[in-house]
Amino acid sequence: MDDTTHTAAMAALAKLWSEGCPLADPGSHATVLDVGWRRWRAFDRRNKRRHPDRDDRIEDTAKGLCSAMESDPTLVGPLMQHYRCLAVALASAFDPI
């Protein structure tokens, strides 16, 4: 990940934390960035759908973050919305539209 992308991702996570997102804790930024970046970059290799779109990639990133950060991802429930929020923020840094 280049410096510009890293800086943008860190800023996005800091903004989420200031807005009250419990998963954007500054202590977890390194893990979130590492997992999110790996998941984002590996999406095409892991998904062989004909026409995946940005939303598919964001949902995949959210699931990867959840799997990496939760001891039992099947019990996440409503907290999954926060993982999606993290994934959207990372997507804006990893691949700005």
CSV table of N, CA and C in Angstrom, one decimal:
chain,number,residue,atom,x,y,z
A,1,MET,N,0.9,-1.2,0.0
A,1,MET,CA,0.0,0.0,0.0
A,1,MET,C,0.9,1.2,0.0
A,2,ASP,N,0.6,2.2,-0.9
A,2,ASP,CA,1.4,3.4,-0.9
A,2,ASP,C,1.1,4.3,0.2
A,3,ASP,N,1.9,5.3,0.4
A,3,ASP,CA,1.7,6.3,1.5
A,3,ASP,C,0.4,7.0,1.4
A,4,THR,N,0.1,7.4,0.2
A,4,THR,CA,-1.2,8.2,0.0
A,4,THR,C,-2.4,7.4,0.4
A,5,THR,N,-2.4,6.1,0.0
A,5,THR,CA,-3.5,5.3,0.4
A,5,THR,C,-3.6,5.0,1.9
A,6,HIS,N,-2.4,4.8,2.4
A,6,HIS,CA,-2.3,4.5,3.9
A,6,HIS,C,-2.8,5.7,4.7
A,7,THR,N,-2.4,6.9,4.3
A,7,THR,CA,-2.8,8.1,4.9
A,7,THR,C,-4.3,8.3,4.8
A,8,ALA,N,-4.9,8.1,3.6
A,8,ALA,CA,-6.3,8.2,3.4
A,8,ALA,C,-7.1,7.2,4.3
A,9,ALA,N,-6.6,6.0,4.3
A,9,ALA,CA,-7.3,5.0,5.1
A,9,ALA,C,-7.2,5.3,6.6
A,10,MET,N,-6.1,5.8,7.1
A,10,MET,CA,-6.0,6.1,8.5
A,10,MET,C,-6.9,7.3,8.8
A,11,ALA,N,-7.0,8.3,7.9
A,11,ALA,CA,-7.9,9.4,8.1
A,11,ALA,C,-9.4,8.9,8.2
A,12,ALA,N,-9.7,8.0,7.3
A,12,ALA,CA,-11.1,7.5,7.3
A,12,ALA,C,-11.4,6.7,8.6
A,13,LEU,N,-10.5,6.0,9.1
A,13,LEU,CA,-10.7,5.2,10.3
A,13,LEU,C,-10.8,6.2,11.5
A,14,ALA,N,-10.0,7.2,11.5
A,14,ALA,CA,-10.0,8.2,12.6
A,14,ALA,C,-11.4,9.0,12.6
A,15,LYS,N,-11.9,9.3,11.4
A,15,LYS,CA,-13.2,9.9,11.3
A,15,LYS,C,-14.3,9.0,11.8
A,16,LEU,N,-14.2,7.8,11.4
A,16,LEU,CA,-15.2,6.8,12.0
A,16,LEU,C,-15.2,6.8,13.5
A,17,TRP,N,-14.0,6.7,14.0
A,17,TRP,CA,-13.8,6.7,15.5
A,17,TRP,C,-14.4,7.9,16.1
A,18,SER,N,-14.2,9.1,15.6
A,18,SER,CA,-14.7,10.3,16.1
A,18,SER,C,-16.2,10.4,16.0
A,19,GLU,N,-16.8,9.7,15.0
A,19,GLU,CA,-18.2,9.6,14.9
A,19,GLU,C,-18.9,8.5,15.7
A,20,GLY,N,-18.1,7.8,16.4
A,20,GLY,CA,-18.6,6.8,17.4
A,20,GLY,C,-18.6,5.3,16.9
A,21,CYS,N,-18.0,5.0,15.9
A,21,CYS,CA,-17.9,3.6,15.4
A,21,CYS,C,-17.0,2.8,16.4
A,22,PRO,N,-17.6,1.8,17.1
A,22,PRO,CA,-16.8,1.1,18.1
A,22,PRO,C,-15.7,0.2,17.5
A,23,LEU,N,-15.8,-0.1,16.2
A,23,LEU,CA,-14.8,-1.0,15.6
A,23,LEU,C,-13.6,-0.2,15.0
A,24,ALA,N,-13.7,1.1,15.0
A,24,ALA,CA,-12.6,1.9,14.5
A,24,ALA,C,-11.6,2.4,15.6
A,25,ASP,N,-11.6,1.6,16.6
A,25,ASP,CA,-10.7,1.9,17.8
A,25,ASP,C,-9.2,2.1,17.3
A,26,PRO,N,-8.6,3.2,17.7
A,26,PRO,CA,-7.2,3.5,17.2
A,26,PRO,C,-6.3,2.3,17.5
A,27,GLY,N,-6.5,1.5,18.5
A,27,GLY,CA,-5.7,0.4,18.8
A,27,GLY,C,-5.8,-0.8,17.8
A,28,SER,N,-6.8,-0.7,17.0
A,28,SER,CA,-7.0,-1.8,16.0
A,28,SER,C,-6.8,-1.4,14.6
A,29,HIS,N,-6.3,-0.1,14.4
A,29,HIS,CA,-6.1,0.4,13.0
A,29,HIS,C,-5.2,-0.5,12.2
A,30,ALA,N,-4.1,-0.9,12.8
A,30,ALA,CA,-3.1,-1.7,12.0
A,30,ALA,C,-3.7,-3.0,11.5
A,31,THR,N,-4.5,-3.7,12.4
A,31,THR,CA,-5.1,-4.9,12.0
A,31,THR,C,-6.2,-4.7,10.9
A,32,VAL,N,-7.0,-3.6,11.1
A,32,VAL,CA,-8.1,-3.3,10.2
A,32,VAL,C,-7.5,-3.0,8.8
A,33,LEU,N,-6.4,-2.2,8.8
A,33,LEU,CA,-5.8,-1.9,7.5
A,33,LEU,C,-5.2,-3.1,6.8
A,34,ASP,N,-4.5,-3.9,7.6
A,34,ASP,CA,-3.8,-5.1,7.1
A,34,ASP,C,-4.9,-6.1,6.5
A,35,VAL,N,-5.9,-6.4,7.3
A,35,VAL,CA,-6.9,-7.4,6.8
A,35,VAL,C,-7.7,-6.8,5.7
A,36,GLY,N,-8.1,-5.5,5.8
A,36,GLY,CA,-8.9,-4.9,4.8
A,36,GLY,C,-8.1,-4.8,3.4
A,37,TRP,N,-6.9,-4.4,3.5
A,37,TRP,CA,-6.1,-4.3,2.3
A,37,TRP,C,-5.9,-5.7,1.6
A,38,ARG,N,-5.5,-6.7,2.4
A,38,ARG,CA,-5.4,-8.0,1.8
A,38,ARG,C,-6.7,-8.5,1.2
A,39,ARG,N,-7.8,-8.3,1.9
A,39,ARG,CA,-9.1,-8.8,1.4
A,39,ARG,C,-9.4,-8.0,0.1
A,40,TRP,N,-9.2,-6.7,0.1
A,40,TRP,CA,-9.6,-5.9,-1.1
A,40,TRP,C,-8.8,-6.3,-2.3
A,41,ARG,N,-7.5,-6.5,-2.1
A,41,ARG,CA,-6.6,-6.9,-3.2
A,41,ARG,C,-6.9,-8.3,-3.7
A,42,ALA,N,-7.3,-9.2,-2.9
A,42,ALA,CA,-7.5,-10.6,-3.3
A,42,ALA,C,-8.9,-10.9,-3.8
A,43,PHE,N,-9.8,-9.9,-3.8
A,43,PHE,CA,-11.1,-10.1,-4.2
A,43,PHE,C,-11.3,-10.8,-5.6
A,44,ASP,N,-10.6,-10.3,-6.6
A,44,ASP,CA,-10.8,-10.8,-7.9
A,44,ASP,C,-10.3,-12.3,-8.0
A,45,ARG,N,-9.3,-12.6,-7.3
A,45,ARG,CA,-8.7,-14.0,-7.3
A,45,ARG,C,-9.7,-14.9,-6.6
A,46,ARG,N,-10.4,-14.5,-5.6
A,46,ARG,CA,-11.2,-15.3,-4.8
A,46,ARG,C,-12.7,-15.4,-5.3
A,47,ASN,N,-13.1,-14.4,-6.2
A,47,ASN,CA,-14.4,-14.4,-6.7
A,47,ASN,C,-14.4,-14.5,-8.2
A,48,LYS,N,-15.1,-15.5,-8.7
A,48,LYS,CA,-15.1,-15.7,-10.1
A,48,LYS,C,-16.4,-15.4,-10.7
A,49,ARG,N,-17.2,-14.5,-10.1
A,49,ARG,CA,-18.5,-14.1,-10.7
A,49,ARG,C,-18.3,-13.3,-12.0
A,50,ARG,N,-19.2,-13.3,-12.8
A,50,ARG,CA,-19.1,-12.7,-14.1
A,50,ARG,C,-18.9,-11.2,-14.0
A,51,HIS,N,-19.8,-10.5,-13.2
A,51,HIS,CA,-19.7,-9.1,-13.1
A,51,HIS,C,-19.8,-8.6,-11.6
A,52,PRO,N,-18.9,-8.9,-10.8
A,52,PRO,CA,-18.9,-8.3,-9.5
A,52,PRO,C,-18.8,-6.8,-9.5
A,53,ASP,N,-19.5,-6.1,-8.6
A,53,ASP,CA,-19.4,-4.7,-8.6
A,53,ASP,C,-18.7,-4.2,-7.3
A,54,ARG,N,-18.6,-2.9,-7.1
A,54,ARG,CA,-18.0,-2.4,-5.9
A,54,ARG,C,-18.7,-2.8,-4.6
A,55,ASP,N,-20.0,-2.9,-4.7
A,55,ASP,CA,-20.7,-3.3,-3.5
A,55,ASP,C,-20.4,-4.7,-3.1
A,56,ASP,N,-20.2,-5.6,-4.0
A,56,ASP,CA,-19.8,-7.0,-3.8
A,56,ASP,C,-18.4,-7.0,-3.1
A,57,ARG,N,-17.5,-6.1,-3.6
A,57,ARG,CA,-16.2,-6.1,-3.0
A,57,ARG,C,-16.2,-5.5,-1.6
A,58,ILE,N,-17.1,-4.5,-1.4
A,58,ILE,CA,-17.2,-3.9,0.0
A,58,ILE,C,-17.8,-5.0,1.0
A,59,GLU,N,-18.8,-5.7,0.5
A,59,GLU,CA,-19.4,-6.7,1.4
A,59,GLU,C,-18.4,-7.8,1.7
A,60,ASP,N,-17.6,-8.2,0.7
A,60,ASP,CA,-16.5,-9.2,0.9
A,60,ASP,C,-15.5,-8.7,1.9
A,61,THR,N,-15.1,-7.5,1.8
A,61,THR,CA,-14.1,-6.9,2.8
A,61,THR,C,-14.7,-6.9,4.2
A,62,ALA,N,-16.0,-6.5,4.3
A,62,ALA,CA,-16.7,-6.5,5.6
A,62,ALA,C,-16.6,-7.9,6.2
A,63,LYS,N,-16.9,-8.9,5.4
A,63,LYS,CA,-16.9,-10.3,5.9
A,63,LYS,C,-15.5,-10.7,6.4
A,64,GLY,N,-14.5,-10.3,5.6
A,64,GLY,CA,-13.2,-10.6,6.0
A,64,GLY,C,-12.7,-10.0,7.3
A,65,LEU,N,-13.1,-8.7,7.4
A,65,LEU,CA,-12.8,-8.0,8.7
A,65,LEU,C,-13.5,-8.7,9.9
A,66,CYS,N,-14.8,-9.0,9.7
A,66,CYS,CA,-15.5,-9.7,10.7
A,66,CYS,C,-14.8,-11.0,11.1
A,67,SER,N,-14.5,-11.8,10.1
A,67,SER,CA,-13.8,-13.1,10.3
A,67,SER,C,-12.5,-13.0,11.1
A,68,ALA,N,-11.8,-11.9,10.8
A,68,ALA,CA,-10.5,-11.7,11.4
A,68,ALA,C,-10.6,-11.2,12.8
A,69,MET,N,-11.6,-10.4,13.1
A,69,MET,CA,-11.6,-9.7,14.4
A,69,MET,C,-12.6,-10.4,15.4
A,70,GLU,N,-13.4,-11.3,15.0
A,70,GLU,CA,-14.4,-11.9,15.9
A,70,GLU,C,-14.0,-13.3,16.2
A,71,SER,N,-14.2,-13.8,17.4
A,71,SER,CA,-13.9,-15.2,17.8
A,71,SER,C,-14.9,-16.1,17.2
A,72,ASP,N,-16.2,-15.6,17.0
A,72,ASP,CA,-17.2,-16.4,16.4
A,72,ASP,C,-18.1,-15.5,15.5
A,73,PRO,N,-17.7,-15.4,14.2
A,73,PRO,CA,-18.3,-14.5,13.3
A,73,PRO,C,-19.8,-14.7,13.2
A,74,THR,N,-20.3,-16.0,13.5
A,74,THR,CA,-21.7,-16.3,13.3
A,74,THR,C,-22.6,-15.6,14.4
A,75,LEU,N,-22.0,-15.1,15.4
A,75,LEU,CA,-22.7,-14.4,16.5
A,75,LEU,C,-22.6,-12.9,16.4
A,76,VAL,N,-22.2,-12.3,15.3
A,76,VAL,CA,-22.0,-10.9,15.2
A,76,VAL,C,-23.3,-10.1,15.2
A,77,GLY,N,-24.3,-10.6,14.5
A,77,GLY,CA,-25.6,-9.9,14.4
A,77,GLY,C,-25.5,-8.5,13.9
A,78,PRO,N,-26.2,-7.6,14.6
A,78,PRO,CA,-26.2,-6.2,14.2
A,78,PRO,C,-24.9,-5.5,14.1
A,79,LEU,N,-23.9,-6.0,14.8
A,79,LEU,CA,-22.5,-5.4,14.7
A,79,LEU,C,-22.0,-5.5,13.3
A,80,MET,N,-22.5,-6.4,12.5
A,80,MET,CA,-22.1,-6.5,11.1
A,80,MET,C,-22.2,-5.2,10.3
A,81,GLN,N,-23.2,-4.3,10.7
A,81,GLN,CA,-23.3,-3.0,10.1
A,81,GLN,C,-22.1,-2.2,10.3
A,82,HIS,N,-21.4,-2.3,11.4
A,82,HIS,CA,-20.2,-1.6,11.7
A,82,HIS,C,-19.1,-2.1,10.8
A,83,TYR,N,-19.0,-3.4,10.6
A,83,TYR,CA,-18.0,-3.9,9.7
A,83,TYR,C,-18.2,-3.4,8.3
A,84,ARG,N,-19.5,-3.3,7.9
A,84,ARG,CA,-19.7,-2.7,6.6
A,84,ARG,C,-19.3,-1.3,6.5
A,85,CYS,N,-19.5,-0.6,7.6
A,85,CYS,CA,-19.1,0.9,7.6
A,85,CYS,C,-17.6,1.0,7.5
A,86,LEU,N,-16.9,0.1,8.2
A,86,LEU,CA,-15.4,0.1,8.1
A,86,LEU,C,-15.0,-0.2,6.6
A,87,ALA,N,-15.7,-1.2,6.0
A,87,ALA,CA,-15.3,-1.6,4.7
A,87,ALA,C,-15.6,-0.4,3.7
A,88,VAL,N,-16.7,0.3,3.8
A,88,VAL,CA,-17.0,1.4,3.0
A,88,VAL,C,-15.9,2.5,3.1
A,89,ALA,N,-15.5,2.8,4.4
A,89,ALA,CA,-14.5,3.8,4.6
A,89,ALA,C,-13.2,3.3,4.0
A,90,LEU,N,-12.8,2.1,4.1
A,90,LEU,CA,-11.6,1.6,3.5
A,90,LEU,C,-11.6,1.6,2.0
A,91,ALA,N,-12.8,1.3,1.5
A,91,ALA,CA,-13.0,1.3,0.0
A,91,ALA,C,-12.7,2.7,-0.5
A,92,SER,N,-13.2,3.7,0.2
A,92,SER,CA,-13.0,5.1,-0.3
A,92,SER,C,-11.5,5.5,-0.3
A,93,ALA,N,-10.7,4.8,0.5
A,93,ALA,CA,-9.3,5.1,0.5
A,93,ALA,C,-8.5,4.2,-0.5
A,94,PHE,N,-8.9,2.9,-0.6
A,94,PHE,CA,-8.3,2.0,-1.4
A,94,PHE,C,-8.5,2.2,-2.9
A,95,ASP,N,-9.8,2.7,-3.2
A,95,ASP,CA,-10.2,2.8,-4.6
A,95,ASP,C,-11.2,4.0,-4.7
A,96,PRO,N,-10.6,5.2,-4.6
A,96,PRO,CA,-11.5,6.4,-4.6
A,96,PRO,C,-12.2,6.5,-6.0
A,97,ILE,N,-13.5,6.8,-5.9
A,97,ILE,CA,-14.3,6.9,-7.1
A,97,ILE,C,-14.0,8.2,-7.8
